[in-house]
XYZ file of C-alpha atoms in Angstrom:
594
model
C 245.184 19.882 -54.733
C 242.962 22.054 -56.941
C 245.878 22.682 -59.306
C 246.756 18.997 -59.594
C 243.192 17.832 -60.243
C 242.460 20.671 -62.671
C 245.693 19.994 -64.566
C 244.874 16.314 -64.873
C 241.328 17.071 -66.031
C 242.647 19.444 -68.652
C 243.679 16.461 -70.763
C 240.092 16.103 -71.964
C 240.308 19.412 -73.753
C 243.574 18.623 -75.566
C 241.913 16.112 -77.876
C 239.000 18.452 -78.515
C 240.046 22.095 -78.737
C 236.445 23.249 -79.219
C 235.486 22.002 -75.759
C 234.646 24.728 -73.264
C 236.792 25.354 -70.199
C 233.673 24.948 -68.049
C 233.568 21.249 -68.947
C 237.089 20.789 -67.585
C 236.118 22.631 -64.402
C 233.005 20.475 -63.958
C 235.045 17.288 -64.364
C 237.572 18.552 -61.786
C 234.773 19.443 -59.333
C 233.204 15.979 -59.735
C 236.563 14.337 -59.020
C 237.029 16.498 -55.914
C 233.543 15.748 -54.583
C 234.048 12.019 -55.110
C 237.439 12.169 -53.403
C 236.140 13.946 -50.313
C 233.042 11.753 -50.069
C 235.229 8.650 -49.838
C 237.423 9.931 -47.008
C 235.376 8.299 -44.247
C 236.333 4.853 -45.568
C 239.978 5.515 -44.757
C 243.081 5.177 -46.912
C 243.915 1.730 -45.530
C 241.092 0.223 -47.632
C 242.649 1.277 -50.962
C 246.133 2.217 -49.819
C 247.595 -0.910 -51.382
C 246.804 0.649 -54.786
C 248.700 3.885 -54.132
C 252.266 2.573 -54.347
C 251.931 0.642 -57.660
C 249.867 3.469 -59.156
C 252.405 6.151 -58.271
C 255.268 3.933 -59.418
C 253.494 3.398 -62.750
C 252.954 7.160 -63.036
C 256.625 7.990 -62.550
C 257.723 5.281 -64.960
C 255.262 6.689 -67.510
C 256.411 10.313 -67.306
C 260.056 9.255 -67.200
C 259.596 7.054 -70.259
C 257.720 9.768 -72.173
C 260.540 12.160 -71.299
C 263.166 9.812 -72.711
C 261.137 9.384 -75.918
C 260.759 13.159 -76.380
C 264.454 13.797 -75.743
C 265.428 11.211 -78.338
C 262.747 12.255 -80.836
C 262.901 16.039 -80.773
C 266.094 17.546 -79.391
C 268.731 15.710 -77.369
C 270.791 18.883 -76.974
C 268.375 19.943 -74.254
C 270.476 17.849 -71.861
C 272.924 20.751 -71.813
C 270.479 22.473 -69.459
C 271.986 20.469 -66.596
C 275.121 22.586 -66.929
C 274.978 25.391 -64.280
C 276.736 27.748 -66.702
C 273.533 28.153 -68.685
C 271.688 29.105 -65.494
C 274.240 31.845 -64.858
C 273.917 33.124 -68.436
C 270.126 33.096 -68.128
C 270.111 35.401 -65.108
C 272.931 37.532 -66.511
C 270.550 38.967 -69.054
C 269.167 41.040 -66.202
C 265.580 41.492 -67.235
C 262.806 41.547 -64.624
C 260.837 38.927 -66.531
C 263.677 36.462 -66.016
C 263.518 36.875 -62.245
C 259.722 36.654 -62.254
C 259.922 33.400 -64.220
C 261.198 31.726 -61.069
C 257.586 31.753 -59.899
C 256.764 29.381 -62.731
C 259.820 27.259 -62.032
C 258.556 26.962 -58.462
C 255.677 24.806 -59.690
C 258.149 22.152 -60.813
C 259.195 21.453 -57.224
C 255.794 21.764 -55.563
C 254.577 18.542 -54.081
C 257.858 17.790 -52.342
C 256.379 19.215 -49.136
C 253.920 16.299 -49.160
C 256.872 14.004 -48.454
C 257.033 15.387 -44.926
C 253.325 14.757 -44.453
C 253.921 11.088 -45.300
C 256.331 10.700 -42.378
C 253.394 9.514 -40.236
C 252.796 6.643 -42.660
C 256.283 5.688 -43.888
C 259.767 5.616 -42.342
C 262.297 8.280 -43.285
C 264.617 5.837 -45.036
C 261.831 4.599 -47.330
C 261.012 8.167 -48.404
C 264.690 8.966 -49.003
C 265.190 5.879 -51.167
C 261.991 6.450 -53.149
C 262.791 10.096 -53.814
C 266.422 9.486 -54.771
C 265.972 6.441 -56.995
C 262.523 6.998 -58.501
C 260.927 10.412 -58.009
C 263.840 12.744 -58.721
C 265.243 10.969 -61.844
C 261.785 10.556 -63.404
C 260.903 14.205 -62.801
C 264.154 15.342 -64.406
C 263.484 13.197 -67.467
C 259.856 14.364 -67.691
C 260.681 18.101 -67.531
C 263.645 17.726 -69.855
C 261.500 15.855 -72.370
C 258.831 18.582 -72.243
C 261.537 21.182 -72.855
C 262.707 19.237 -75.897
C 259.125 19.085 -77.187
C 258.531 22.814 -76.629
C 261.638 23.720 -78.621
C 259.988 22.233 -81.715
C 256.397 23.214 -80.752
C 256.575 26.693 -79.257
C 252.819 27.184 -79.597
C 252.057 24.250 -77.288
C 253.488 25.755 -74.114
C 250.140 25.943 -72.264
C 249.453 22.179 -72.468
C 252.868 20.750 -73.290
C 252.511 17.727 -71.025
C 249.504 16.134 -72.709
C 250.583 17.174 -76.215
C 253.991 15.577 -75.733
C 252.431 12.188 -74.991
C 252.439 9.831 -78.016
C 248.962 9.313 -79.421
C 249.024 5.532 -78.957
C 249.127 5.804 -75.156
C 247.301 9.106 -74.741
C 244.098 7.889 -73.049
C 245.827 5.333 -70.786
C 248.202 8.137 -69.776
C 245.221 10.419 -69.116
C 243.632 7.830 -66.817
C 246.899 7.241 -64.951
C 247.442 11.013 -64.628
C 243.959 11.477 -63.169
C 244.442 8.641 -60.676
C 247.875 9.994 -59.729
C 246.285 13.409 -59.133
C 243.775 11.747 -56.795
C 246.602 10.042 -54.888
C 248.505 13.331 -54.597
C 245.357 15.073 -53.383
C 244.818 12.290 -50.840
C 248.289 12.961 -49.424
C 247.406 16.638 -49.020
C 244.105 15.811 -47.328
C 245.794 13.341 -44.966
C 248.406 15.970 -44.135
C 245.659 18.464 -43.294
C 244.028 15.962 -40.938
C 247.370 15.294 -39.236
C 248.063 19.003 -38.733
C 244.584 19.593 -37.299
C 245.006 16.657 -34.931
C 248.366 17.959 -33.694
C 246.934 21.453 -33.214
C 243.991 19.954 -31.335
C 246.340 18.006 -29.043
C 248.211 21.230 -28.252
C 244.965 23.063 -27.471
C 245.343 25.345 -30.487
C 242.215 24.292 -32.376
C 238.549 23.836 -31.468
C 237.418 20.341 -30.501
C 236.368 18.390 -33.582
C 235.435 14.775 -34.041
C 238.445 12.655 -35.041
C 237.668 9.249 -36.520
C 240.482 6.684 -36.676
C 240.055 4.599 -39.795
C 242.838 2.072 -39.236
C 243.581 -0.412 -36.476
C 247.279 -0.597 -37.374
C 248.279 2.997 -38.091
C 247.599 5.765 -35.582
C 248.142 8.501 -38.198
C 245.318 7.406 -40.513
C 242.412 9.558 -39.369
C 239.331 11.254 -40.746
C 237.882 14.556 -39.500
C 234.359 15.068 -40.905
C 234.100 18.794 -40.163
C 237.459 19.636 -41.722
C 236.722 17.327 -44.640
C 233.614 19.240 -45.722
C 235.180 22.670 -45.104
C 238.182 21.664 -47.201
C 235.913 20.349 -49.946
C 233.975 23.627 -50.099
C 237.204 25.645 -50.269
C 238.637 23.459 -53.047
C 235.447 23.672 -55.109
C 235.280 27.434 -54.606
C 238.891 27.915 -55.727
C 238.539 25.572 -58.721
C 235.240 26.996 -59.935
C 236.148 30.568 -59.065
C 239.445 30.848 -60.887
C 238.853 28.416 -63.780
C 242.482 29.074 -64.615
C 245.440 26.834 -63.943
C 247.767 29.810 -64.007
C 246.117 31.631 -61.083
C 245.687 28.443 -59.087
C 249.341 27.688 -59.773
C 250.323 31.098 -58.422
C 248.354 30.394 -55.246
C 249.942 26.966 -54.977
C 253.471 28.279 -55.486
C 253.009 31.088 -52.956
C 251.748 28.650 -50.321
C 254.598 26.195 -50.878
C 257.405 28.755 -50.777
C 256.006 30.272 -47.558
C 255.817 26.788 -46.040
C 259.463 26.240 -46.946
C 260.507 29.523 -45.357
C 258.546 28.866 -42.169
C 259.999 25.354 -41.950
C 263.515 26.697 -42.325
C 263.102 29.267 -39.561
C 261.448 26.717 -37.251
C 264.360 24.344 -37.790
C 266.707 26.846 -36.154
C 265.312 26.496 -32.586
C 265.007 22.730 -33.115
C 268.684 22.470 -34.039
C 269.745 24.689 -31.134
C 267.456 23.452 -28.342
C 266.630 19.865 -29.287
C 269.549 18.593 -31.348
C 272.101 20.755 -29.484
C 273.876 21.519 -32.769
C 276.799 23.935 -32.911
C 275.825 27.438 -33.918
C 278.157 27.300 -36.931
C 276.176 24.373 -38.374
C 272.957 26.290 -37.748
C 274.279 29.318 -39.607
C 275.464 27.170 -42.537
C 272.061 25.490 -42.759
C 270.245 28.819 -42.600
C 272.422 30.472 -45.247
C 272.228 27.558 -47.697
C 268.450 27.196 -47.290
C 267.681 30.901 -47.615
C 269.960 31.181 -50.636
C 267.569 28.881 -52.483
C 264.255 29.871 -50.895
C 264.477 33.671 -50.811
C 264.829 34.077 -54.620
C 261.753 31.878 -55.107
C 259.900 33.835 -52.429
C 260.656 37.195 -54.033
C 259.528 35.816 -57.396
C 256.260 34.387 -56.043
C 255.415 37.421 -53.921
C 255.051 39.472 -57.107
C 252.110 37.260 -58.060
C 250.029 37.826 -54.930
C 247.515 39.845 -56.921
C 247.289 37.052 -59.520
C 245.937 34.347 -57.208
C 248.646 34.254 -54.560
C 246.361 36.064 -52.098
C 244.190 32.956 -51.596
C 246.564 30.964 -49.340
C 247.441 34.148 -47.457
C 243.788 34.840 -46.627
C 243.194 31.232 -45.590
C 246.354 31.202 -43.463
C 245.432 34.460 -41.706
C 241.920 33.176 -41.000
C 243.165 29.934 -39.463
C 245.828 31.812 -37.510
C 243.198 34.048 -35.928
C 241.025 31.045 -35.066
C 243.914 29.112 -33.530
C 245.287 32.081 -31.605
C 241.929 33.086 -30.125
C 241.062 29.524 -29.208
C 244.439 28.821 -27.610
C 244.483 32.100 -25.660
C 240.993 31.657 -24.209
C 241.441 27.938 -23.559
C 244.671 28.506 -21.641
C 243.044 31.250 -19.575
C 240.071 29.011 -18.775
C 242.299 26.101 -17.767
C 244.439 28.369 -15.576
C 241.267 29.570 -13.887
C 240.178 25.985 -13.197
C 243.626 25.008 -11.911
C 243.958 27.995 -9.597
C 240.369 27.726 -8.397
C 240.299 24.025 -7.581
C 239.278 23.235 -4.021
C 241.795 21.948 -1.524
C 241.280 18.793 0.517
C 241.518 20.873 3.709
C 238.398 22.753 2.644
C 236.544 19.502 1.916
C 237.583 17.974 5.262
C 236.511 21.127 7.066
C 232.950 20.694 5.828
C 232.491 17.376 7.615
C 230.847 14.168 6.368
C 227.726 16.041 5.236
C 229.839 18.623 3.380
C 227.888 21.256 5.293
C 224.791 20.470 3.246
C 221.964 17.996 3.013
C 223.107 14.694 1.458
C 220.199 13.517 -0.673
C 219.955 9.912 -1.932
C 221.583 9.302 -5.266
C 224.945 9.272 -7.031
C 226.437 12.345 -8.668
C 229.032 12.006 -11.430
C 230.979 15.278 -11.594
C 232.919 15.477 -14.883
C 236.163 17.401 -14.830
C 239.340 17.773 -16.891
C 241.464 17.735 -13.734
C 243.012 14.420 -12.755
C 243.786 15.688 -9.248
C 242.096 18.014 -6.804
C 238.435 18.951 -6.485
C 237.227 21.133 -9.389
C 235.876 24.605 -8.781
C 232.502 23.704 -10.273
C 231.891 21.468 -7.261
C 232.303 24.309 -4.783
C 230.298 26.543 -7.101
C 227.536 23.932 -7.201
C 227.248 23.375 -3.446
C 227.479 27.122 -2.820
C 224.360 27.792 -4.897
C 222.379 24.650 -4.032
C 221.683 23.463 -0.474
C 222.064 19.755 -1.201
C 224.467 17.253 -2.713
C 224.180 13.566 -3.507
C 225.034 10.937 -0.941
C 227.771 9.577 -3.215
C 229.947 11.895 -5.326
C 232.287 10.569 -8.012
C 234.635 12.937 -9.842
C 235.069 11.500 -13.343
C 238.013 12.458 -15.558
C 238.078 10.958 -19.062
C 241.499 10.635 -20.675
C 242.213 9.449 -24.224
C 245.482 7.570 -24.640
C 247.500 7.184 -27.879
C 246.805 3.446 -28.049
C 244.331 1.477 -30.130
C 242.204 0.293 -27.203
C 242.284 0.051 -23.422
C 240.969 -3.264 -22.066
C 237.787 -2.930 -20.047
C 239.432 -4.410 -16.953
C 242.149 -1.729 -17.115
C 239.964 1.199 -18.052
C 239.109 2.700 -14.659
C 241.405 3.976 -11.934
C 239.589 4.590 -8.646
C 240.548 6.648 -5.640
C 238.753 7.581 -2.433
C 238.629 11.243 -1.443
C 238.449 11.907 2.278
C 237.274 9.456 4.972
C 234.909 6.622 4.149
C 231.867 8.320 5.649
C 232.264 11.130 3.106
C 231.459 8.702 0.245
C 233.513 10.695 -2.259
C 235.568 9.060 -4.993
C 237.674 9.939 -8.004
C 237.618 7.932 -11.224
C 239.958 8.316 -14.201
C 238.435 6.599 -17.243
C 241.029 5.771 -19.891
C 240.052 5.189 -23.513
C 241.992 4.331 -26.640
C 241.389 6.088 -29.934
C 239.118 3.277 -31.174
C 237.120 2.854 -27.961
C 233.573 4.157 -28.302
C 230.850 4.752 -25.728
C 228.240 2.483 -27.233
C 225.520 2.998 -24.667
C 225.203 5.448 -21.819
C 223.980 2.833 -19.356
C 227.002 0.644 -20.157
C 229.365 3.370 -19.002
C 227.353 3.914 -15.822
C 227.144 0.196 -15.128
C 230.873 -0.372 -15.691
C 231.789 2.578 -13.486
C 229.487 1.440 -10.672
C 230.745 -2.138 -10.901
C 234.335 -0.952 -10.641
C 233.376 1.236 -7.711
C 231.946 -1.769 -5.860
C 235.041 -3.827 -6.654
C 237.230 -0.993 -5.415
C 235.318 -0.745 -2.117
C 235.526 -4.503 -1.653
C 239.260 -4.671 -2.306
C 239.842 -1.660 -0.105
C 238.076 -3.394 2.768
C 240.081 -6.565 2.220
C 243.329 -4.610 2.168
C 242.396 -2.937 5.428
C 241.882 -6.420 6.841
C 245.383 -7.430 5.826
C 247.095 -4.206 6.836
C 248.232 -5.623 10.207
C 249.181 -9.051 8.873
C 252.907 -9.666 9.159
C 252.751 -12.556 6.699
C 251.078 -10.353 4.091
C 253.742 -7.681 4.551
C 256.497 -10.253 4.059
C 254.743 -11.651 0.993
C 254.463 -8.162 -0.476
C 258.151 -7.564 0.115
C 259.052 -10.778 -1.646
C 257.125 -9.584 -4.678
C 254.882 -12.588 -5.103
C 252.997 -12.564 -8.376
C 249.634 -12.781 -6.608
C 250.037 -9.360 -5.037
C 250.212 -7.658 -8.425
C 246.437 -7.763 -8.430
C 246.335 -5.488 -5.389
C 248.475 -2.451 -6.167
C 247.615 0.165 -3.564
C 248.996 3.478 -2.582
C 247.991 4.798 0.820
C 248.358 8.381 1.881
C 246.463 9.218 5.066
C 242.874 8.270 4.456
C 243.214 8.173 0.646
C 243.553 4.876 -1.213
C 244.537 4.614 -4.863
C 243.825 1.425 -6.766
C 244.032 0.525 -10.424
C 241.059 -1.585 -11.331
C 242.929 -2.825 -14.363
C 245.393 -4.648 -12.075
C 242.778 -6.112 -9.734
C 241.506 -9.114 -11.617
C 241.338 -12.070 -9.270
C 239.294 -15.240 -9.108
C 239.117 -16.051 -5.408
C 240.269 -14.972 -1.962
C 243.010 -17.570 -2.054
C 244.919 -15.581 -4.673
C 245.488 -12.785 -2.210
C 245.847 -14.730 1.031
C 249.269 -15.650 2.479
C 249.986 -19.220 3.348
C 249.843 -18.724 7.135
C 247.492 -15.833 7.510
C 245.475 -15.656 10.732
C 242.543 -14.440 8.637
C 241.493 -17.636 6.925
C 238.244 -18.846 5.511
C 235.304 -17.737 7.654
C 237.212 -14.981 9.457
C 237.849 -13.182 6.186
C 234.215 -13.560 5.193
C 233.034 -12.180 8.513
C 235.425 -9.245 8.263
C 234.360 -8.407 4.735
C 230.673 -8.611 5.591
C 231.131 -6.140 8.425
C 232.990 -3.545 6.373
C 232.127 -4.071 2.749
C 228.524 -5.237 3.036
C 227.226 -2.058 4.647
C 228.855 0.245 2.100
C 227.822 -2.011 -0.764
C 224.209 -1.864 0.402
C 224.520 1.899 0.758
C 225.876 2.273 -2.780
C 223.099 0.082 -4.186
C 220.441 2.190 -2.457
C 221.996 5.355 -3.886
C 222.086 3.749 -7.330
C 218.381 2.941 -7.131
C 217.656 6.519 -6.051
C 219.077 7.848 -9.318
C 222.244 8.989 -11.071
C 222.934 12.578 -12.124
C 225.731 13.697 -14.462
C 227.110 17.117 -13.502
C 229.103 18.974 -16.162
C 230.871 22.289 -15.817
C 230.295 25.058 -18.344
C 232.778 27.878 -17.860
C 231.897 30.929 -19.943
C 234.886 33.141 -20.763
C 234.196 36.851 -21.254
C 236.410 39.882 -21.684
C 236.541 42.448 -18.904
C 234.537 45.611 -19.377
C 237.693 47.738 -19.538
C 239.180 45.581 -22.327
C 239.839 46.919 -25.808
C 237.481 46.453 -28.706
C 239.741 43.850 -30.365
C 239.868 41.700 -27.237
C 236.120 41.975 -26.702
C 235.387 40.894 -30.265
C 237.881 38.021 -30.058
C 236.713 36.684 -26.691
C 233.007 37.558 -26.568
C 232.157 36.765 -30.170
C 234.849 34.748 -31.981
C 235.607 32.395 -29.084
C 231.933 32.111 -28.155
C 231.098 31.223 -31.752
C 233.833 28.582 -31.829
C 232.567 27.104 -28.549
C 229.115 26.713 -30.074
C 230.574 24.914 -33.079
C 232.575 22.530 -30.883
C 231.364 19.201 -29.639
C 229.770 19.533 -26.223
C 231.133 17.522 -23.334
C 227.769 15.819 -22.981
C 228.141 14.523 -26.551
C 231.729 13.411 -26.007
C 230.790 11.529 -22.834
C 227.433 10.360 -24.245
C 225.575 11.696 -21.236
C 221.778 11.152 -21.332
C 219.955 14.483 -21.378
C 217.336 13.423 -18.831
C 220.027 13.040 -16.149
C 222.293 15.931 -17.220
C 222.957 18.956 -15.032
C 225.098 21.833 -16.337
C 226.848 24.064 -13.806
C 227.638 27.418 -15.368
C 230.167 29.977 -14.215
C 231.625 33.111 -15.774
C 235.299 33.908 -15.896
C 236.461 37.394 -16.943
C 239.869 37.768 -18.590
């Protein structure tokens, strides 16, 4: 990105050789700052400009290449003959082998094609590369070679000098805009990689903003955006040299190609089930091309190639430490969750004083009672009269309708007043107000209790059983799953307008009998829930602190006690993610030694 923008900005200096290099750097920095500041708008707002702009850019460089070939030296087309490549390397000098590092820059940018797979289908990329990108690049580089043969002193800025003077400034503007588009592809690829690492638990929690309603892959990560901007400005202003930035760029690309090749081997063997002979052929052909470029670029590590290596090592340490400690913490929570037998053994009062109020216990576990609950009631002699375990899950869909957002389940007998709620959100759903979330959850809880009571009333009805077996459409609003005393109901499938929609034609419970039954079972618990709601709502969040054991090595102590702790402080807190009001927030801390 830095190399592309700096190269495009260098065109200002071609028309005025007395201009300082600092001016070019300042222009490049301004372009980078403007590019990163516009990321929060999303690429879908201006994405319709990218395709015609890039197409115009390739037509321009291809046309300039044809003009230069015809004007200066058409014999340069002989370079397509592989014999000349063999003769070039036959000379045997070390400088010839090192020159491959410069040749590497001519194929950089192709790795961005894979980043665009989340925005375009594979066939579209294959057609565009075969019919447009590759031919125009060949013509552009061949035309520059023809120009350099006649102007050997213009090697440093051959691209801009080879452009005819009549179209110089329009070409400069198009080149700058094309550099912005190419940089945007790199930024979008970085966001996609961070999102995938975050989904795998290999990166600290950061805020991901989805900028498009149509495309899931179009995202914006504010924290990564500003870190990336600072790194790009530091590299651009620090080197001030396209050559060193190019070395860093080439080293990064060739390492990416090597890593991709080696990662393709397990994919071909385990996922595609390819024959081992095909795997060997693929590996040999790929390494035959990539290893010579790698050996050429590795000689330039001290000339700027160390930058991507340092950045890669830093991010590797961050991802490894975060993943290791996160996995250990999750294993601790899974192995320490409380069994239902333990809860049932405590009795309706849970062995403590049940104080008025409702307690929302947030947990990442969709099943079982989290360890923070047992830790909480072990250290405090009281618990709320109603306990709801809330698990928030984000689904890879645009939005989850409000009527399908909550899944409710009762834990233990009814007199325990314990429930589980799984709140499902799409990537564009936002908690607008804290009280809205509380109100929706409580409303769904009351609906769940009501429907549960009505289902209990129908449990002995033969007509209802026959209607359920026939699969009448009206019963789809009452999907239940009974296991002992537990009842699972999806609120999203429980939308109904009247009792008639769930009553069989010849049910003995008709009209007033159903009302009397519901008032005896549902009314009391509804009144109880309303009294607890008026008494107050408390949000209980777990805060597991991971520390290294005292007998651990110095490296592990530094990684766990300092690096991981620092990353946890930088992450978004659960209270922020869930939009929990601070006045009703209660953190339950516990220490886990690894």
